[in-house]
Amino acid sequence: MIVILKSNPNPNQLESLKNWIHGKGINIHESTGDSHQILGLVGDTSKLDMDLISALDIVEDVKRVQEPYKNANRKFHPEDTIVNVLNKTKIGGKNLTLIAGPCSVETEKQMIEVAHAVKAAGATVLRGGAFKPRTSPYAFQGLGKEGLRLLMLASRESGLPIVTEIMEISQLPLFDDVDIIQVGARNMQNFNLLKELGSQKKPILLKRGMSATYEEWLMSAEYLMSEGCEDVILCERGIRTFETYTRNTLDLAAIPVLKKLSHFPVVIDPSHATGKADLVEPLAMAAVAAGADGLMIEVHNDPAHALCDGKQSITPEVFAKIAKKTLSLKAYLNSEEA
Amino acid sequence: MIVILKSNPNPNQLESLKNWIHGKGINIHESTGDSHQILGLVGDTSKLDMDLISALDIVEDVKRVQEPYKNANRKFHPEDTIVNVLNKTKIGGKNLTLIAGPCSVETEKQMIEVAHAVKAAGATVLRGGAFKPRTSPYAFQGLGKEGLRLLMLASRESGLPIVTEIMEISQLPLFDDVDIIQVGARNMQNFNLLKELGSQKKPILLKRGMSATYEEWLMSAEYLMSEGCEDVILCERGIRTFETYTRNTLDLAAIPVLKKLSHFPVVIDPSHATGKADLVEPLAMAAVAAGADGLMIEVHNDPAHALCDGKQSITPEVFAKIAKKTLSLKAYLNSEEA
Amino acid sequence: MIVILKSNPNPNQLESLKNWIHGKGINIHESTGDSHQILGLVGDTSKLDMDLISALDIVEDVKRVQEPYKNANRKFHPEDTIVNVLNKTKIGGKNLTLIAGPCSVETEKQMIEVAHAVKAAGATVLRGGAFKPRTSPYAFQGLGKEGLRLLMLASRESGLPIVTEIMEISQLPLFDDVDIIQVGARNMQNFNLLKELGSQKKPILLKRGMSATYEEWLMSAEYLMSEGCEDVILCERGIRTFETYTRNTLDLAAIPVLKKLSHFPVVIDPSHATGKADLVEPLAMAAVAAGADGLMIEVHNDPAHALCDGKQSITPEVFAKIAKKTLSLKAYLNSEEA
Amino acid sequence: MIVILKSNPNPNQLESLKNWIHGKGINIHESTGDSHQILGLVGDTSKLDMDLISALDIVEDVKRVQEPYKNANRKFHPEDTIVNVLNKTKIGGKNLTLIAGPCSVETEKQMIEVAHAVKAAGATVLRGGAFKPRTSPYAFQGLGKEGLRLLMLASRESGLPIVTEIMEISQLPLFDDVDIIQVGARNMQNFNLLKELGSQKKPILLKRGMSATYEEWLMSAEYLMSEGCEDVILCERGIRTFETYTRNTLDLAAIPVLKKLSHFPVVIDPSHATGKADLVEPLAMAAVAAGADGLMIEVHNDPAHALCDGKQSITPEVFAKIAKKTLSLKAYLNSEEA
């Protein structure tokens, strides 16, 4: 951490700042320039409060040198995290995991049909929403508990593990048989929920907040890890920008960046990112080529009558085509690298 | 609602769309242009799912004519909402409500000193955080229950009603003696929390999410109102943009826009919006001139040692100066209007 | 175009609006709903001024149904534009065009070395900046005329056509021997420059403005086409968002979206988009998989001493590897489609 | 400037970096931490190329301590710049300058009527566009040379100095009798234009680019000043964000921030910022309260028939009311400060 002092700092205040820093077991290297005096703080500064130092009268600015996350940091955890889901599928490594299913769970027939169809096409995880975060209180809010029951039924029928979104802590007991718990974009900084989930023994799929930076996202993963969770999966689903043609702007640079800064598998959700069914295939292909570990795709047996987000859903037939193309692409890329 | 069809729509699909719309009790006016055919939907379309219609093969686009919120809508609720807090202070109308106090509750001495100081300066509501949403799991997370106790102690000592942030539903029983419950920016779309809070009999101060549009914000107010809450206070605290010199970009157009679209009082938080103590005064003045009903300002008796967000805190002395200037400005503006 | 009227519009004003619209040769279809009256405008509305109508007292809102661009519109120009550069290379169709070279032209030795190297690796167009738009007046501004001379020398030596950026109209005479003229992001809405360039007989590579929407970008292409230019190449180079880890956020959805809305070839510049050399390869691969027609990559024989933007430059050796991987990927994708 | 090295930097490369820095007359202070080694560069680093250093293999990051602008910097130019326009009006200091007139110059009658009306209401500068940057090639592009003639006619008739926008260098000879030259948002980084204008002897009103940071904006002012221009007026006109209800988001924090970082007068344009006539008054009031030196407001004698941007124009009557309120507010604020 580097502390840049204002010109002519009050000597008593400077002395007391230095003493306080030394008291934290941190050494100080000083540089005096023409216009600024600088303190270089040497030691474990990850738990030092930048804002506190910035607030001092004699301080002009404080800059971090080290990342503020430790457990999530590739530097301290050089190997890739590979998430083993029930010994059925692995997310990370050389795999491309296809996670597919409807936005909302609606009926038993729908779930079972879709589960069989996506499995046949190559998906290894089934998705489906039982609790749905909807902008409007008048929109369909999901089937809730009954939705979870249908999801698990489809899981048993198809043999696919499931991922589904939790919206608040009190729902946790209902998630006992859920294989991967999803934290949605709107809850990425619901810190209480993160702490609670971090102490579970389940993989967590953590979606990026609509306007979250990479660092904030990794700090949310750090919340999970600081409570003991090892199996975090990051999911990019588009960020909010000025462009309104697509629902969000899919940020595929997130894939190589997150793989450099951290050790987690990265999954891409092209359906939510764009909100348009015809953009799913090209962006799914792009995600695989950029190194994504998985894709999360909305599939509905009757998209035009889907109860939510129908616009971005594709049919099982279209999904089968996308699955084939993306899995072939992954195989091609793996063979090129070998 | 206007449905724009693709060119040469399949006649059977068009027929079945029309039947479905009629089945909802909605009339259809058709226009056929050179390049597009348009259906004008006439009736109560507020509960019609735009996404569902957009998803149809024959549909190119759907545009709303009516706002998707009803209770929050000025059109259906023309009078200003004025929130009466314990018969002690009113938020809205001709008043300028000053809400002041530290970011985090730290000690009894701090809270009582600050409470007396801000009351003497003209504040009528005391703020302070007991549960703090912090980006890092290693940062100070607030005193929790003990913080609430100190806050209520300061409230009794000073006679000021209090506002403090709730972070999850399970904390609700602890908020029995809190006068105004704050929903933070990160929870603006925590819909379960909103539904739960909407059925309480307390005013709710709803902060704008970091990247929430006016419409999304009003939809969150609609969640509160749809459960029975009448006393919603909207609080603008800056939105996330590309500019990084200030922590966020304070959007003061929100004041006249929200007063036009809805009927709620609008409060401005210049402290969080900018993250810089020296910007609080000019932006507080600007907010009052734009018609704000209140200001929410961080005040700390020792900003340089504040446990969180010290950078944006000001001393009681500086607050007294800002309070004097903003209250005088409000009096001047009221007298000009009279 | 759809005009939504305010409730109870003044009948005289409404009459005069209708007469004015009819006077433009446009028909009106009216729908009267519970809360709003709507005018559907039928005919060629592309030259009707939306803002003018919006400004009327009786009008609540105006919504477009048709895109405001004609020449650039896929609907009126269904075939792909394929840009033939001097019969040496084609941009568009099944090709992947690699455009490579240094950010700035510096020395004869540099240009000739790089030109030979990138040609050997598979590039078919040479890039290099002679006039450089730099944020600071104190930063290197390019070699200017001498830079163009060196660029053409390298072109003759290598046989590669060249693309280079023009910064203002008065430079045009110097661009006589330039094969493709580049309009930079900061000039995307320099409308005078666009009009002037549109009447040249040269292909134009039009970069997306830092905060330009797809529609604004296509309107700038429309400026070029409205003056007679047929050979427009669109180049996505990242948009400005809140994320600061990368210089910009590369928006790869632009590829399928622009190919749907318009008929132009789309080239991706991963170097400027990210500002980081190690992100160039994964994003180049992603661009190809999403259907890009070309890649524009900064290559420098000595990146650490490049006079501008060295951070994002890669060596000829690294470029050779990326060229091989992306061209193989394109061949693989073409063979899969066949 | 602070250079953060990667762990275990190559000693030869480090040695050569240090020699290169010393060769520029800059001293180096070294700090070695647990995880990073840091070089503090002491001396005049304003002309050192950050990107060049960042590009080196052994460098992890480079951070600036000093601002990259000198002439524009309050630190090196502590007094306020007050722009004297023809001894008729001063922009800056204790004044509130009202700049008013139509978006586009249309007819002689319009210009003369508006000029007299806004002068009577208290405006001291007349605005009007002769060359208009329009997104669409089919929209009205301004009257050009004839527009300038009408503007000067109205100036002579009313005695008001004029400000009008230049769009490219070749138009400069036509601007001989223009009192203040405006650089529009789209040209804020048209560096050739800035350099040319900087060597004129006229005040320049420099609008903020749609997605320009404060630093980029000040660097553009630095371009003007580095060519000799002393009289720069900064004009905030809204930035592009995700919110689409208003055309742009007006950033009023720009006023105190720019007055702290630089010495220029700051003018606010609430008309373009919001694109809505009813938001002009509240945001004009807010701007004055935040310390703006001037307001730029679109006024049209017949807004509903304005040829461009009618939506945001107000009538002379409404302008008179806003002028009275804002000038009274300024007088009130000045008297409070005295």
mmCIF file of N, CA and C in Angstrom, chain A residues 1-4 41 43-54 61-70 215 219, chain B residues 134 136 138-139, chain D residues 2 4 36 38 60-63:
data_model
loop_
_atom_site.group_PDB
_atom_site.id
_atom_site.type_symbol
_atom_site.label_atom_id
_atom_site.label_comp_id
_atom_site.label_asym_id
_atom_site.label_seq_id
_atom_site.Cartn_x
_atom_site.Cartn_y
_atom_site.Cartn_z
ATOM 1 N N MET A 1 0.856 -1.200 0.000
ATOM 2 C CA MET A 1 0.000 0.000 0.000
ATOM 3 C C MET A 1 0.885 1.241 0.000
ATOM 4 N N ILE A 2 0.450 2.226 -0.773
ATOM 5 C CA ILE A 2 1.236 3.446 -0.907
ATOM 6 C C ILE A 2 0.395 4.616 -0.422
ATOM 7 N N VAL A 3 0.961 5.396 0.488
ATOM 8 C CA VAL A 3 0.244 6.551 1.021
ATOM 9 C C VAL A 3 0.913 7.809 0.470
ATOM 10 N N ILE A 4 0.148 8.615 -0.233
ATOM 11 C CA ILE A 4 0.679 9.852 -0.800
ATOM 12 C C ILE A 4 0.232 10.996 0.099
ATOM 13 N N LEU A 41 4.070 1.156 2.317
ATOM 14 C CA LEU A 41 3.789 0.290 3.465
ATOM 15 C C LEU A 41 4.146 -1.147 3.097
ATOM 16 N N GLY A 43 4.446 -5.131 4.236
ATOM 17 C CA GLY A 43 3.976 -6.149 5.183
ATOM 18 C C GLY A 43 2.585 -6.584 4.738
ATOM 19 N N ASP A 44 1.860 -7.265 5.604
ATOM 20 C CA ASP A 44 0.532 -7.745 5.215
ATOM 21 C C ASP A 44 -0.495 -6.618 5.392
ATOM 22 N N THR A 45 -0.758 -5.922 4.291
ATOM 23 C CA THR A 45 -1.667 -4.775 4.374
ATOM 24 C C THR A 45 -3.093 -5.149 3.984
ATOM 25 N N SER A 46 -3.360 -6.457 3.803
ATOM 26 C CA SER A 46 -4.680 -6.813 3.267
ATOM 27 C C SER A 46 -5.807 -6.482 4.240
ATOM 28 N N LYS A 47 -5.485 -6.389 5.521
ATOM 29 C CA LYS A 47 -6.556 -6.076 6.474
ATOM 30 C C LYS A 47 -6.501 -4.635 6.973
ATOM 31 N N LEU A 48 -5.698 -3.825 6.332
ATOM 32 C CA LEU A 48 -5.585 -2.414 6.696
ATOM 33 C C LEU A 48 -6.700 -1.645 5.980
ATOM 34 N N ASP A 49 -7.346 -0.731 6.671
ATOM 35 C CA ASP A 49 -8.490 -0.037 6.086
ATOM 36 C C ASP A 49 -8.037 1.195 5.300
ATOM 37 N N MET A 50 -8.059 1.058 3.962
ATOM 38 C CA MET A 50 -7.639 2.162 3.100
ATOM 39 C C MET A 50 -8.400 3.454 3.377
ATOM 40 N N ASP A 51 -9.722 3.295 3.576
ATOM 41 C CA ASP A 51 -10.567 4.478 3.745
ATOM 42 C C ASP A 51 -10.183 5.268 4.991
ATOM 43 N N LEU A 52 -9.814 4.529 6.016
ATOM 44 C CA LEU A 52 -9.422 5.160 7.271
ATOM 45 C C LEU A 52 -8.218 6.059 7.028
ATOM 46 N N ILE A 53 -7.239 5.533 6.317
ATOM 47 C CA ILE A 53 -6.027 6.319 6.062
ATOM 48 C C ILE A 53 -6.339 7.477 5.119
ATOM 49 N N SER A 54 -7.142 7.215 4.107
ATOM 50 C CA SER A 54 -7.501 8.275 3.149
ATOM 51 C C SER A 54 -8.161 9.459 3.843
ATOM 52 N N ASP A 61 -3.823 10.733 -1.036
ATOM 53 C CA ASP A 61 -4.372 9.572 -1.730
ATOM 54 C C ASP A 61 -3.702 8.303 -1.186
ATOM 55 N N VAL A 62 -4.405 7.189 -1.338
ATOM 56 C CA VAL A 62 -3.851 5.900 -0.937
ATOM 57 C C VAL A 62 -4.057 4.955 -2.108
ATOM 58 N N LYS A 63 -3.028 4.218 -2.468
ATOM 59 C CA LYS A 63 -3.178 3.272 -3.573
ATOM 60 C C LYS A 63 -2.755 1.878 -3.110
ATOM 61 N N ARG A 64 -3.542 0.916 -3.491
ATOM 62 C CA ARG A 64 -3.223 -0.472 -3.178
ATOM 63 C C ARG A 64 -2.212 -1.020 -4.159
ATOM 64 N N VAL A 65 -1.324 -1.854 -3.686
ATOM 65 C CA VAL A 65 -0.416 -2.572 -4.574
ATOM 66 C C VAL A 65 -0.886 -4.020 -4.671
ATOM 67 N N GLN A 66 -1.294 -4.566 -3.522
ATOM 68 C CA GLN A 66 -1.787 -5.953 -3.496
ATOM 69 C C GLN A 66 -3.287 -5.978 -3.694
ATOM 70 N N GLU A 67 -3.799 -7.062 -4.267
ATOM 71 C CA GLU A 67 -5.237 -7.259 -4.365
ATOM 72 C C GLU A 67 -5.805 -7.442 -2.955
ATOM 73 N N PRO A 68 -7.056 -6.994 -2.725
ATOM 74 C CA PRO A 68 -7.627 -7.095 -1.378
ATOM 75 C C PRO A 68 -8.201 -8.480 -1.059
ATOM 76 N N TYR A 69 -8.081 -9.431 -1.993
ATOM 77 C CA TYR A 69 -8.593 -10.786 -1.729
ATOM 78 C C TYR A 69 -7.415 -11.747 -1.639
ATOM 79 N N LYS A 70 -7.570 -12.735 -0.774
ATOM 80 C CA LYS A 70 -6.479 -13.703 -0.529
ATOM 81 C C LYS A 70 -6.848 -15.103 -0.989
ATOM 82 N N GLU A 215 -13.153 -6.912 -9.253
ATOM 83 C CA GLU A 215 -12.660 -6.956 -7.874
ATOM 84 C C GLU A 215 -13.795 -7.168 -6.877
ATOM 85 N N MET A 219 -14.344 -10.252 -4.403
ATOM 86 C CA MET A 219 -14.524 -10.044 -2.964
ATOM 87 C C MET A 219 -15.753 -10.805 -2.463
ATOM 88 N N ARG B 134 -20.400 -4.379 3.631
ATOM 89 C CA ARG B 134 -19.037 -4.009 3.261
ATOM 90 C C ARG B 134 -18.516 -4.935 2.170
ATOM 91 N N SER B 136 -15.663 -6.010 1.518
ATOM 92 C CA SER B 136 -14.682 -6.999 1.963
ATOM 93 C C SER B 136 -15.135 -7.718 3.228
ATOM 94 N N TYR B 138 -13.270 -8.739 5.359
ATOM 95 C CA TYR B 138 -12.318 -8.401 6.408
ATOM 96 C C TYR B 138 -12.541 -7.000 6.965
ATOM 97 N N ALA B 139 -13.450 -6.230 6.370
ATOM 98 C CA ALA B 139 -13.728 -4.874 6.852
ATOM 99 C C ALA B 139 -14.730 -4.946 8.005
ATOM 100 N N ILE D 2 4.778 6.122 -9.446
ATOM 101 C CA ILE D 2 5.215 4.959 -8.682
ATOM 102 C C ILE D 2 5.207 3.751 -9.609
ATOM 103 N N ILE D 4 5.491 -0.246 -9.784
ATOM 104 C CA ILE D 4 5.418 -1.459 -8.975
ATOM 105 C C ILE D 4 5.988 -2.599 -9.828
ATOM 106 N N HIS D 36 6.292 -7.171 -3.167
ATOM 107 C CA HIS D 36 6.538 -6.291 -4.295
ATOM 108 C C HIS D 36 7.690 -5.343 -4.003
ATOM 109 N N ILE D 38 9.080 -1.565 -5.119
ATOM 110 C CA ILE D 38 8.469 -0.348 -5.650
ATOM 111 C C ILE D 38 9.524 0.705 -5.921
ATOM 112 N N GLU D 60 4.741 -4.500 -12.989
ATOM 113 C CA GLU D 60 3.370 -4.968 -12.784
ATOM 114 C C GLU D 60 2.368 -3.835 -12.999
ATOM 115 N N ASP D 61 2.703 -2.669 -12.499
ATOM 116 C CA ASP D 61 1.748 -1.565 -12.592
ATOM 117 C C ASP D 61 2.490 -0.246 -12.402
ATOM 118 N N VAL D 62 1.895 0.822 -12.923
ATOM 119 C CA VAL D 62 2.447 2.161 -12.740
ATOM 120 C C VAL D 62 1.311 3.055 -12.266
ATOM 121 N N LYS D 63 1.544 3.840 -11.253
ATOM 122 C CA LYS D 63 0.489 4.737 -10.770
ATOM 123 C C LYS D 63 1.013 6.169 -10.745
#
